[in-house]
Coordinates of C-alpha atoms and ligand atoms in Angstrom, one line a residue:
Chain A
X510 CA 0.0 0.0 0.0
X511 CA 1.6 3.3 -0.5
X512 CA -0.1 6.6 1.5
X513 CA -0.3 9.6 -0.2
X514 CA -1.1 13.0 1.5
X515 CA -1.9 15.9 -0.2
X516 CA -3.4 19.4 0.2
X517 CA -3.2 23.0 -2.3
X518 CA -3.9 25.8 -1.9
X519 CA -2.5 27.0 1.5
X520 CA -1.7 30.6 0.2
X521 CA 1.4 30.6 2.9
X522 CA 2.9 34.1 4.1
X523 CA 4.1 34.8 7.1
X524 CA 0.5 35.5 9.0
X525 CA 0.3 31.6 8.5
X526 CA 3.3 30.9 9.7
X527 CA 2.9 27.5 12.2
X528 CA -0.6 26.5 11.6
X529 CA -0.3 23.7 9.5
X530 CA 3.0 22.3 11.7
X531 CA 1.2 20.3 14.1
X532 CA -0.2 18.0 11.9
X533 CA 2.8 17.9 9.7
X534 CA 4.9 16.9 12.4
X535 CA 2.5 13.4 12.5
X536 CA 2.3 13.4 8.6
X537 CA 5.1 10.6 8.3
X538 CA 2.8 8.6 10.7
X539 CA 0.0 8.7 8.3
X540 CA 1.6 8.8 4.9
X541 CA 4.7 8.1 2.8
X542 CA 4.9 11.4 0.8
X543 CA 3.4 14.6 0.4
X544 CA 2.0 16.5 -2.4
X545 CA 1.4 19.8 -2.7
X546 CA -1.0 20.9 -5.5
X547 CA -0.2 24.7 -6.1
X548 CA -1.2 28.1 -4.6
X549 CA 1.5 27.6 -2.0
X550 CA 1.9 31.0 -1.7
X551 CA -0.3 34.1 -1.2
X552 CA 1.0 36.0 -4.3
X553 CA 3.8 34.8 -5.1
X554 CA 7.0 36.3 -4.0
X555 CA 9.8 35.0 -2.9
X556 CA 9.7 35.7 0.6
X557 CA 6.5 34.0 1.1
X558 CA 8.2 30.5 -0.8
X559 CA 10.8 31.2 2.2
X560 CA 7.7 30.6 4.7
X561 CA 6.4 27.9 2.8
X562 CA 9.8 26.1 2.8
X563 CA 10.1 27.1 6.7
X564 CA 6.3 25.3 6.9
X565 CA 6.7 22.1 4.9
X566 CA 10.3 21.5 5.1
X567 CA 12.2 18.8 6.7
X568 CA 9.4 16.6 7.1
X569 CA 10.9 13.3 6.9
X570 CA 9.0 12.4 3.8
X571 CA 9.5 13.3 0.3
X572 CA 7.5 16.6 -0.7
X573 CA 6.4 16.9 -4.1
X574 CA 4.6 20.2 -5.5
X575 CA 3.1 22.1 -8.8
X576 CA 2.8 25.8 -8.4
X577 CA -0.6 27.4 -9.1
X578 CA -1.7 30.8 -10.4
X579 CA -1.4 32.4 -7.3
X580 CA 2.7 31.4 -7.1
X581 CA 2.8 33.1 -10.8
X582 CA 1.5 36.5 -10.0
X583 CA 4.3 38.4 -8.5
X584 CA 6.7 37.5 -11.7
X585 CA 9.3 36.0 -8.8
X586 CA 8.8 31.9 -9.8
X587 CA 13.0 31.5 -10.2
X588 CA 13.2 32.9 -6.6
X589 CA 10.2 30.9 -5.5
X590 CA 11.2 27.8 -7.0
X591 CA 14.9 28.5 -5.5
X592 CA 13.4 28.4 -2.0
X593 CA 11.6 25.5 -2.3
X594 CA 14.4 23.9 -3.8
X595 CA 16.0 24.4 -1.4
X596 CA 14.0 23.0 1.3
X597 CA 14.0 19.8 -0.6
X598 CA 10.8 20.1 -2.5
X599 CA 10.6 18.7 -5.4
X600 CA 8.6 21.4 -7.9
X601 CA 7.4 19.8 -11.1
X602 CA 6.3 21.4 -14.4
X603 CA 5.8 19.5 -17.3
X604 CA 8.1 16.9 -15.9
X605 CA 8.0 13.9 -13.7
X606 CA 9.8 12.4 -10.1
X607 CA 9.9 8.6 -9.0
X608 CA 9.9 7.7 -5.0
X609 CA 10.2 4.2 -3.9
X610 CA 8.1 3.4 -1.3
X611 CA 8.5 0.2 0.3
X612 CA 9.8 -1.0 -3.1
X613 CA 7.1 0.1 -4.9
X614 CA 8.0 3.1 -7.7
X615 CA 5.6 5.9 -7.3
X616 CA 5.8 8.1 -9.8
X617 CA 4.4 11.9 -9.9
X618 CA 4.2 13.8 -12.6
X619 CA 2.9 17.4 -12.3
X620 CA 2.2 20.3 -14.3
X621 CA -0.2 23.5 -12.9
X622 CA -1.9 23.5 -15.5
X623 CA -4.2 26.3 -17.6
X624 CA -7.9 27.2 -17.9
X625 CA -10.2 26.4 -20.7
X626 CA -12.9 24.8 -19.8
X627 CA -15.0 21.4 -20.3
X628 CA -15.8 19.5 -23.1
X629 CA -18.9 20.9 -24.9
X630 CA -18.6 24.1 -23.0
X631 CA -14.7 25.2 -24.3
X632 CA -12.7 27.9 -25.5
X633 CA -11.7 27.2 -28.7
X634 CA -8.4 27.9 -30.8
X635 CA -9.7 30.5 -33.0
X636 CA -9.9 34.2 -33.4
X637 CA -7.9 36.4 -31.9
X638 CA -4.5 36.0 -30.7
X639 CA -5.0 36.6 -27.1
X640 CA -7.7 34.1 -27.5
X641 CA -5.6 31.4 -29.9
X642 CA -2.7 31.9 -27.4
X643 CA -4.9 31.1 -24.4
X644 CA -6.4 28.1 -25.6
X645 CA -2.4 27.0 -27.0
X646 CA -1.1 27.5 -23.5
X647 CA -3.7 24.8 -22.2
X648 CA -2.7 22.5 -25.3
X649 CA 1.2 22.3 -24.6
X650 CA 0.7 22.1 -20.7
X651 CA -1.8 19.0 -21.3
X652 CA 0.7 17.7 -24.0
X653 CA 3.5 17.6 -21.7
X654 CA 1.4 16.3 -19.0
X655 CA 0.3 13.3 -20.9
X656 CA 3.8 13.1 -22.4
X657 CA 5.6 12.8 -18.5
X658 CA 2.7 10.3 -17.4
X659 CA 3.1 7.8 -20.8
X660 CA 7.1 8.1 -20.1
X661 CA 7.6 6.9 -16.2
X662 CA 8.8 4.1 -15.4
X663 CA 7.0 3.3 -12.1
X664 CA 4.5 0.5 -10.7
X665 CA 1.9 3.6 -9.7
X666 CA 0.9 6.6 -11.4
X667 CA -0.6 9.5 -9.8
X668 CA -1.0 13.2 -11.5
X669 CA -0.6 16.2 -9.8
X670 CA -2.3 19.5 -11.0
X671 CA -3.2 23.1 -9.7
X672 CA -6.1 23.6 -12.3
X673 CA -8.5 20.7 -12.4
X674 CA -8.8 18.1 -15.1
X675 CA -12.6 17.6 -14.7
X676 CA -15.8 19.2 -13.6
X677 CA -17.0 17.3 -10.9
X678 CA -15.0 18.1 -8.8
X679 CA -15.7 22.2 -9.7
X680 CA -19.3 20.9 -8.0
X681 CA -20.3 23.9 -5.6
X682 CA -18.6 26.6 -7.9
X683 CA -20.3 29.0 -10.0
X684 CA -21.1 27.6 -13.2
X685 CA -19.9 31.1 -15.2
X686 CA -15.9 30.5 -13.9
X687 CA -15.8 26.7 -14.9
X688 CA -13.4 27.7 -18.0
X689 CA -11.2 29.9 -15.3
X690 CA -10.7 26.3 -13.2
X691 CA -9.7 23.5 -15.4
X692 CA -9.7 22.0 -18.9
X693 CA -10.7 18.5 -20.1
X694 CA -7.3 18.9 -21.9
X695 CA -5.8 17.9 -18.6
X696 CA -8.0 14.8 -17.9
X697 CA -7.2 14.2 -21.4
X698 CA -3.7 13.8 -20.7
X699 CA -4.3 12.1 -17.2
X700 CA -6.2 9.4 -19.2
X701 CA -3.9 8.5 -22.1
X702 CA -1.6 6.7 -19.4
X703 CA -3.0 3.8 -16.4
X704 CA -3.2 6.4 -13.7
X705 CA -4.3 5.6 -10.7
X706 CA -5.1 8.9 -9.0
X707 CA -5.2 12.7 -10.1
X708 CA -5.0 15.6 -7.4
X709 CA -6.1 19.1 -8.0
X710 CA -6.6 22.2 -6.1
X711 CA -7.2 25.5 -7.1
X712 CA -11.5 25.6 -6.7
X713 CA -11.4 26.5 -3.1
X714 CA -15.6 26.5 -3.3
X715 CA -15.4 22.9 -5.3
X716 CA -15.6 19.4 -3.6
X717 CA -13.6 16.6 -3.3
X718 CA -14.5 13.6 -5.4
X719 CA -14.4 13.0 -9.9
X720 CA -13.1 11.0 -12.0
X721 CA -12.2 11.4 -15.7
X722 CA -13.8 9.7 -18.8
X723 CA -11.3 7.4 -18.3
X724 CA -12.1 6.2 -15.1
X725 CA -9.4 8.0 -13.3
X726 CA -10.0 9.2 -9.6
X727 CA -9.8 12.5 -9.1
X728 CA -9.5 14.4 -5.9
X729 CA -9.8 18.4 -5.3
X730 CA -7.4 18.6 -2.3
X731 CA -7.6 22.5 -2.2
X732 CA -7.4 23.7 1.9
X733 CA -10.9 25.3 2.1
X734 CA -12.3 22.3 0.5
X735 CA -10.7 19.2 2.4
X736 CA -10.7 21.6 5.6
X737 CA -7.8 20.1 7.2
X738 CA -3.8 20.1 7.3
X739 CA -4.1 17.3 3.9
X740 CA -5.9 14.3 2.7
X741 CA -4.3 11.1 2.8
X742 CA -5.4 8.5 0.0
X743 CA -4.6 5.1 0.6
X744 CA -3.8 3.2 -2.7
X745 CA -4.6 -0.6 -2.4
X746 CA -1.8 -3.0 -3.8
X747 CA -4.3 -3.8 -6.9
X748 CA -3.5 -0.5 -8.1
X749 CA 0.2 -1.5 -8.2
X750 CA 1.0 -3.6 -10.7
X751 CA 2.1 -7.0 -10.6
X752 CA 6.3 -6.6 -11.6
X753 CA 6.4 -4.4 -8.6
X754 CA 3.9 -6.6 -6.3
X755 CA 6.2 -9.8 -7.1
X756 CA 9.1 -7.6 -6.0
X757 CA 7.7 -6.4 -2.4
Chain B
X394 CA -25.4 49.6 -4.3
X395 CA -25.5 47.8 -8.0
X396 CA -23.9 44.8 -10.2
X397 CA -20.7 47.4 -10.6
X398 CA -20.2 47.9 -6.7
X399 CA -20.3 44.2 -6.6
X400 CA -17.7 43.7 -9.3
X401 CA -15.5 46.7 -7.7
X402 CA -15.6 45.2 -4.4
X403 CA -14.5 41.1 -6.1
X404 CA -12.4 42.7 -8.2
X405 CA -10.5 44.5 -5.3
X406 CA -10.2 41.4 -2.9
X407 CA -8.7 39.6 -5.6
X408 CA -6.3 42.4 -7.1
X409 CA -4.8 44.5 -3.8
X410 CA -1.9 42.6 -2.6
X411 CA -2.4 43.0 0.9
X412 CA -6.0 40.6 0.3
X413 CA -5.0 38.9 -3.4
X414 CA -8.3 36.3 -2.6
X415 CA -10.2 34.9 -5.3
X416 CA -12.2 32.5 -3.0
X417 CA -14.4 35.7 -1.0
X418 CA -18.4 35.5 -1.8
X419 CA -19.9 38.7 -2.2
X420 CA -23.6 38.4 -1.5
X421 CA -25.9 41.7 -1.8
X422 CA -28.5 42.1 1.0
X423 CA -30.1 45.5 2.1
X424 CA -28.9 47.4 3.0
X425 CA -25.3 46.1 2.3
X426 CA -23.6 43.6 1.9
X427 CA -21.9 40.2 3.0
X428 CA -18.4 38.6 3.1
X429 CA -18.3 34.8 3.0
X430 CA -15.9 32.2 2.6
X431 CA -12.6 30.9 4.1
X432 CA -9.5 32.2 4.5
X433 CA -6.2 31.0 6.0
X434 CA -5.4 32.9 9.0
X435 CA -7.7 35.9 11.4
X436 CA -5.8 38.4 10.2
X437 CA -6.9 38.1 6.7
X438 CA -10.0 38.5 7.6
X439 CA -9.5 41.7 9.2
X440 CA -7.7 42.9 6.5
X441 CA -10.7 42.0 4.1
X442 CA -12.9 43.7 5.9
X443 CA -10.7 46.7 6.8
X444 CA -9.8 46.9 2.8
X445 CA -13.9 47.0 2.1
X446 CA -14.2 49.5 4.6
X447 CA -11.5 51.5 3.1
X448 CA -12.6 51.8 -0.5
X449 CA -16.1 51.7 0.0
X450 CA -17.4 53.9 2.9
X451 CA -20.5 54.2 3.2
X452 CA -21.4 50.3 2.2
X453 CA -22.6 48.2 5.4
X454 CA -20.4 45.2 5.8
X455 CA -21.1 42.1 7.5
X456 CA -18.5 39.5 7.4
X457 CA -19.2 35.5 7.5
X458 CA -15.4 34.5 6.9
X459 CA -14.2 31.6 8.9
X460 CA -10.9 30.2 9.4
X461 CA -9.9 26.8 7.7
X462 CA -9.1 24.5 10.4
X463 CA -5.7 23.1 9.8
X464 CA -5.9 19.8 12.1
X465 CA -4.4 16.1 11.1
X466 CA -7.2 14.0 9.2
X467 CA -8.7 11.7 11.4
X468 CA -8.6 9.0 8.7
X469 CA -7.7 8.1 5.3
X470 CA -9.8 7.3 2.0
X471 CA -8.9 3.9 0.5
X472 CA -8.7 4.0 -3.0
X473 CA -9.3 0.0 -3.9
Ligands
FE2_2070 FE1 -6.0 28.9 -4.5
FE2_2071 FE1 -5.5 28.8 -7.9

């Protein structure tokens, strides 16, 4: 079995500063890794990545993140990404990151993500530029999600995004900002390998539980939705597949 | 009071950098209006409501904003 925790959207600065420590400190008790998906900061600078490496640092498991909107807005992501770096999380774009857990490869790969909207209810590529280049920017980041997923080499798969890759789990949000919170781009992706779990944040009035066309579980882990420190998602051994079973 | 003031007042939470949330409901009752949602520590509250205050005097606030609790789970989902 491997234990994943996870929780986005904890908009860290320095007014937050030792809230979620508590429960971190029992986190390795209850699961083997955490990840983190996105808004870690309030608006992005790079002192707040500071308190968010101060806050989720040095937990004794392996910390795995995407950055969201939010982390984008003060144009500081090469000092934010420096300070989580350098607390030893492991920020993914585009790309992917393999932990062995009890022998088992788990393997995340991550991207934030882009807006767009659901099928039948979608921006399209055409007309304007700002519009072809919105709907584009959606495109390559669900390319390159689908792209790291297909190329790991791991027993369990599980997808980490800011925006989400479905609707359900926008349930609770106004209808009118659906585009604004996730593309079906992104479950797209998530489907075109045998994942076994996706986790989003980012729709902070959403609710927990989808799953793509696939049949992929997906999981809105953002703070005011889960309403505590993180979720933890036991995945059975059935979802690990049987090379890396045999070799338990 | 209109659609406009309603906008101003979303539009301001989200944008000033001091507030920078999306995640505030603005919900028009007479004779003013009401704050909900969550927000990650008591001091951002305050400063929502101070910020409201600020930029539009005059507007009766009343603010429903709650904290999000930040404790361990007490269990864990099985995904079979
Ligand atoms: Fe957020
Ligand atoms: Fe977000």
């Amino acid at each position: 079995m491997i234990r994943i925790a996870a929780v986005g959207d904890v908009h860290i600065d320095r007014d937050v500063l030792g809230r979620f420590r508590p429960a971190l400190e029992e986190l390795p008790e209850h699961a083997d890794v955490l990840l983190l998906a996105g808004d870690l900061t309030r608006h992005g600078t790079e002192a707040e990545a500071k308190c968010v490496a101060t806050e989720f640092g040095g937990l004794g498991v392996p910390v795995i993140a995407v950055l969201g909107n939010h982390d984008h807005h003060c144009d500081e992501v090469p000092g934010v990404l420096a300070a989580l770096g350098d607390a030893g999380i492991t920020v993914l774009e585009g790309d992917s990151t393999v932990v062995r857990v009890d022998g088992v490869r788990l393997g995340v790969a991550g991207v934030k993500g882009f807006g767009g909207g659901f099928a039948g209810r979608c921006a399209s590529e055409f007309g304007e530029p700002e519009m072809k280049a919105f709907v584009r920017t959606t495109g390559a980041v669900a390319e390159r999600l689908g792209a790291a997923l297909r190329d790991l080499d791991c027993d369990v798969r599980v997808a980490l995004t800011h925006y989400s890759p479905v609707p359900d789990t926008l349930a609770g949000e106004p209808l009118e900002i659906y585009p604004f919170l996730g593309s079906y781009l992104l479950g797209q992706a998530i489907d075109s390998a045998p994942t076994a779990l996706a986790v989003h944040g980012h729709a902070h009035h959403g609710s927990e539980r989808g799953r793509t066309p696939g049949g992929v579980r997906v999981r809105n882990v953002a703070h005011p939705v889960i309403k505590q420190a993180y979720s933890v998602f036991n995945l059975a051994a059935d979802n690990v597949s049987s090379s890396a079973a045999s070799g338990i | 009071m209109n659609d406009y003031t309603e906008a101003e007042v979303q539009r301001a939470l989200a944008e000033d950098l001091g507030v920078a949330e999306q995640g505030i409901t603005v919900v028009r009752t007479e004779p003013g209006l009401v704050l909900c949602g969550e927000v990650e520590s008591p001091h951002r509250r305050d400063e929502i409501v101070r910020l409201v205050h600020e930029r539009f005097p005059g507007i009766e606030i009343a603010a429903d904003i709650g904290v999000t609790r930040a404790a361990a789970p007490t269990e864990a989902e099985e995904l079979a």
